[in-house]
PDB file of C-alpha atoms in Angstrom:
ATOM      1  CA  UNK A 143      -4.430  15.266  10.264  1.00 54.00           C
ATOM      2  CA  UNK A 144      -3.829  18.744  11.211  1.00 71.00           C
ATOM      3  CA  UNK A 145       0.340  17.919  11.325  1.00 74.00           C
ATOM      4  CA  UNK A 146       0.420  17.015   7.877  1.00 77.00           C
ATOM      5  CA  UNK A 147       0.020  19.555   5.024  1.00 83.00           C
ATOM      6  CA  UNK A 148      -2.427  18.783   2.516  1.00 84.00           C
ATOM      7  CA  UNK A 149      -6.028  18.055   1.708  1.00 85.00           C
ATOM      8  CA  UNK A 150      -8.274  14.766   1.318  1.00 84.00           C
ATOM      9  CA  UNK A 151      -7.588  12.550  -1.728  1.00 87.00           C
ATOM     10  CA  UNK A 152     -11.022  13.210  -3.886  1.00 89.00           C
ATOM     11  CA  UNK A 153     -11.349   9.784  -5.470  1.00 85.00           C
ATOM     12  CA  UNK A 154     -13.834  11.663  -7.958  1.00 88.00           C
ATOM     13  CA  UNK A 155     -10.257  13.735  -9.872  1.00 91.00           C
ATOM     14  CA  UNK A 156      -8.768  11.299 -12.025  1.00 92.00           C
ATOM     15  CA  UNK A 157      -5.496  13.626 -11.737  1.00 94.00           C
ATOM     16  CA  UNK A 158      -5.783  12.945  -7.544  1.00 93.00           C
ATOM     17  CA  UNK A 159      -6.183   8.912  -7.926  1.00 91.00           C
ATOM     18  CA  UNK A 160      -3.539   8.674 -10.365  1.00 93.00           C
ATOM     19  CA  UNK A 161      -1.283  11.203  -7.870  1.00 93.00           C
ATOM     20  CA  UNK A 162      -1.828   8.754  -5.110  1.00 92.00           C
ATOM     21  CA  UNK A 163      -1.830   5.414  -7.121  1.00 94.00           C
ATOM     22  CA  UNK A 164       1.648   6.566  -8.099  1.00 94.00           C
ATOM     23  CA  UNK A 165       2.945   7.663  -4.536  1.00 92.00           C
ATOM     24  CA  UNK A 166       2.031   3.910  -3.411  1.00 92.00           C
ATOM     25  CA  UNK A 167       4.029   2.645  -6.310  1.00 95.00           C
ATOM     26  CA  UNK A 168       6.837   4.822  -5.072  1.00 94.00           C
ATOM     27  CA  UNK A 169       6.207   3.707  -1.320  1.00 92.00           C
ATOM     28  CA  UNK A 170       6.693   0.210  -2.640  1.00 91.00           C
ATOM     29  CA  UNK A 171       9.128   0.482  -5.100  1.00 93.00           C
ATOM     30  CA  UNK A 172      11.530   2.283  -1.777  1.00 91.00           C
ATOM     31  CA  UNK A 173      10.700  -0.028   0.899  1.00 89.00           C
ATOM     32  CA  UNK A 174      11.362  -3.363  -1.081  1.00 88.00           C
ATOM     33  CA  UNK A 175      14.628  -4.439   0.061  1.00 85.00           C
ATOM     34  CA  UNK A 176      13.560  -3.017   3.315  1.00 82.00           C
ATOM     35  CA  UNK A 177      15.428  -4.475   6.971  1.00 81.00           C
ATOM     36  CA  UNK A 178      13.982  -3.425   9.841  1.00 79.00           C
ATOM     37  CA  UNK A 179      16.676  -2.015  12.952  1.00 81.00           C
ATOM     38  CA  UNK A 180      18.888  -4.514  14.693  1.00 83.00           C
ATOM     39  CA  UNK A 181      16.672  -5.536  17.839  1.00 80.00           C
ATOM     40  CA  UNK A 182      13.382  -4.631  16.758  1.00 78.00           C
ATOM     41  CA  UNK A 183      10.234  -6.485  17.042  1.00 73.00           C
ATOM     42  CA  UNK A 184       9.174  -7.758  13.478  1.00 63.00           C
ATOM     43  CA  UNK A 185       5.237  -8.336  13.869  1.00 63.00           C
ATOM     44  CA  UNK A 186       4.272 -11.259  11.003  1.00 62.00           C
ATOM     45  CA  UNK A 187       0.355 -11.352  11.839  1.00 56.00           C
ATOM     46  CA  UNK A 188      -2.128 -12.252  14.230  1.00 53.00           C
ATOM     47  CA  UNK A 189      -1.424 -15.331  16.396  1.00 64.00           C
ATOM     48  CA  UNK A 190      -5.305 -15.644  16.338  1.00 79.00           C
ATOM     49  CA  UNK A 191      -6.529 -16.648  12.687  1.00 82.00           C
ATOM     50  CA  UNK A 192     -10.327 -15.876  13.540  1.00 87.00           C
ATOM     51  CA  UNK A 193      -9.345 -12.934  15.355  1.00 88.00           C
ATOM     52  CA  UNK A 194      -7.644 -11.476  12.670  1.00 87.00           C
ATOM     53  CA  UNK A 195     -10.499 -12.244   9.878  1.00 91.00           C
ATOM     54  CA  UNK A 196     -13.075 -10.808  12.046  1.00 93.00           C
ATOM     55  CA  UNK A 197     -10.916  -7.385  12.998  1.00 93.00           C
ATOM     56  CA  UNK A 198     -10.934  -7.047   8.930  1.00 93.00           C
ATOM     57  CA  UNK A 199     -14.139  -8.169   8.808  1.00 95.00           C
ATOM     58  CA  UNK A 200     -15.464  -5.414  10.908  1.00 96.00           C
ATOM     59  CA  UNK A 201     -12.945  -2.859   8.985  1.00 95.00           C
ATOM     60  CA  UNK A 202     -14.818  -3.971   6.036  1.00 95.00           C
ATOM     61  CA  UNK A 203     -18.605  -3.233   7.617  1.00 95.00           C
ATOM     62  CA  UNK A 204     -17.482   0.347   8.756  1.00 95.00           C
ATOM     63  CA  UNK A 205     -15.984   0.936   5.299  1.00 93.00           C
ATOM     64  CA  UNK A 206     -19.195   0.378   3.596  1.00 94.00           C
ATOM     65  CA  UNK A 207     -21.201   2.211   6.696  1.00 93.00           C
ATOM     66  CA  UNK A 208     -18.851   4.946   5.588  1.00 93.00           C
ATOM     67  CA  UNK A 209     -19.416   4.886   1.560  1.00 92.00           C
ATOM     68  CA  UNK A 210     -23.273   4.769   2.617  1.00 90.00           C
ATOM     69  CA  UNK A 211     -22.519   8.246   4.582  1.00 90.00           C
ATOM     70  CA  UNK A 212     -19.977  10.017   1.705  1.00 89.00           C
ATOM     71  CA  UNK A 213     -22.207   9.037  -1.406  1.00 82.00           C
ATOM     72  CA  UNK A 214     -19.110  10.152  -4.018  1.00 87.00           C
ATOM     73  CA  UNK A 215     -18.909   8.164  -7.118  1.00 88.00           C
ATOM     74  CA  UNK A 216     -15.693   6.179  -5.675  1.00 88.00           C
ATOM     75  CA  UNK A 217     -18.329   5.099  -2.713  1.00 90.00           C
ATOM     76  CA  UNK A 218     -20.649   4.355  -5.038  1.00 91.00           C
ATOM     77  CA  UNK A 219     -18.656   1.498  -6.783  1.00 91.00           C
ATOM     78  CA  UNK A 220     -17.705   0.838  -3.810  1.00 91.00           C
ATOM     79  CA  UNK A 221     -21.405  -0.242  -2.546  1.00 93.00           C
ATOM     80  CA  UNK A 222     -21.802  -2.088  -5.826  1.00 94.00           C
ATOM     81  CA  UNK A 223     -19.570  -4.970  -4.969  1.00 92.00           C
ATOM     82  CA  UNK A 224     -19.990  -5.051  -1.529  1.00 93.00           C
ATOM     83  CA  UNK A 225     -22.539  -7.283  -0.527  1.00 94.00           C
ATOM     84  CA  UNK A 226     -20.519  -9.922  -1.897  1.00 94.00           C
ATOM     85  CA  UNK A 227     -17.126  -9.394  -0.256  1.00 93.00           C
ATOM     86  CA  UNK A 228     -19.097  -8.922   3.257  1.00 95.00           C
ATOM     87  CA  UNK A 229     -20.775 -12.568   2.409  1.00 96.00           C
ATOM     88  CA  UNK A 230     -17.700 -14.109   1.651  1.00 95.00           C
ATOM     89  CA  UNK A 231     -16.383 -12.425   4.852  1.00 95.00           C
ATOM     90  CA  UNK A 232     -19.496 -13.900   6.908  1.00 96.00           C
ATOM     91  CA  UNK A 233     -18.409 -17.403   5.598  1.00 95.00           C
ATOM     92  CA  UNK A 234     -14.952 -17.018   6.074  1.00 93.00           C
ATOM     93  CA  UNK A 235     -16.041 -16.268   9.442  1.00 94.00           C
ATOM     94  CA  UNK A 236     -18.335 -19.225   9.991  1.00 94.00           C
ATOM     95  CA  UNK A 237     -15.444 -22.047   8.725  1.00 93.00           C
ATOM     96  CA  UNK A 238     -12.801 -20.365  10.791  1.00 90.00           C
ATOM     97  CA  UNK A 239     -14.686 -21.014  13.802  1.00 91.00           C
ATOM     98  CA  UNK A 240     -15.353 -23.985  12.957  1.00 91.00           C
ATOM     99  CA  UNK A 241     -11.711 -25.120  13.059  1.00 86.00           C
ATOM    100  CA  UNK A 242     -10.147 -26.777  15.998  1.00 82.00           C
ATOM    101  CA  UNK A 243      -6.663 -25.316  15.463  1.00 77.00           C
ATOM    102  CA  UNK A 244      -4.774 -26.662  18.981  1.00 76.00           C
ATOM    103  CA  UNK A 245      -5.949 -30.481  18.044  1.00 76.00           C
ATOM    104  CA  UNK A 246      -2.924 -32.076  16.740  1.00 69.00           C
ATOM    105  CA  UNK A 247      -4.968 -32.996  13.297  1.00 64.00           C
TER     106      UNK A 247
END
């Protein structure tokens, strides 16, 4: 983004991933006794189960469109174990629709 100041984490520098690894541990580490304003709108998750497995579903297919495109070593291992997760994900899919979840069972 052109408003922040910086350049593209390059998951190939082991001195970048372990920069970022430990800003997320920092993120975390600030935000865990973390209460949102008086009168704001706390969003839990998707009311739709499905919904919300195929939206990450489809995040998951244009991540590994993506790691086909970039070819870096990080996309790479990426690719490696991704045929699995994106069969699991199909699955996951498949029972999820197959659930009735306004019957009363």
């Amino acid at each position: 983004m052109e408003w922040i100041e910086g350049r593209k984490c390059d998951y190939d520098n082991i001195s970048d991933v372990v920069n970022a690894s430990y800003n997320l541990a920092k993120i975390h580490l600030v935000t865990r006794n973390f209460k949102s304003i008086s009168g704001s709108k706390i969003i839990y998750g998707d009311n739709n189960l499905y919904e919300s497995y195929e939206k990450h579903f489809l995040q998951l297919l244009n991540a590994s469109n993506k790691a086909f495109y970039y070819k870096d070593d990080f996309s790479k291992l990426f690719l490696d174990s991704s045929d699995y997760y994106i069969e699991s994900a199909k699955d996951s899919l498949y029972i999820l629709s197959q659930i009735d979840f306004n019957s009363k069972n």
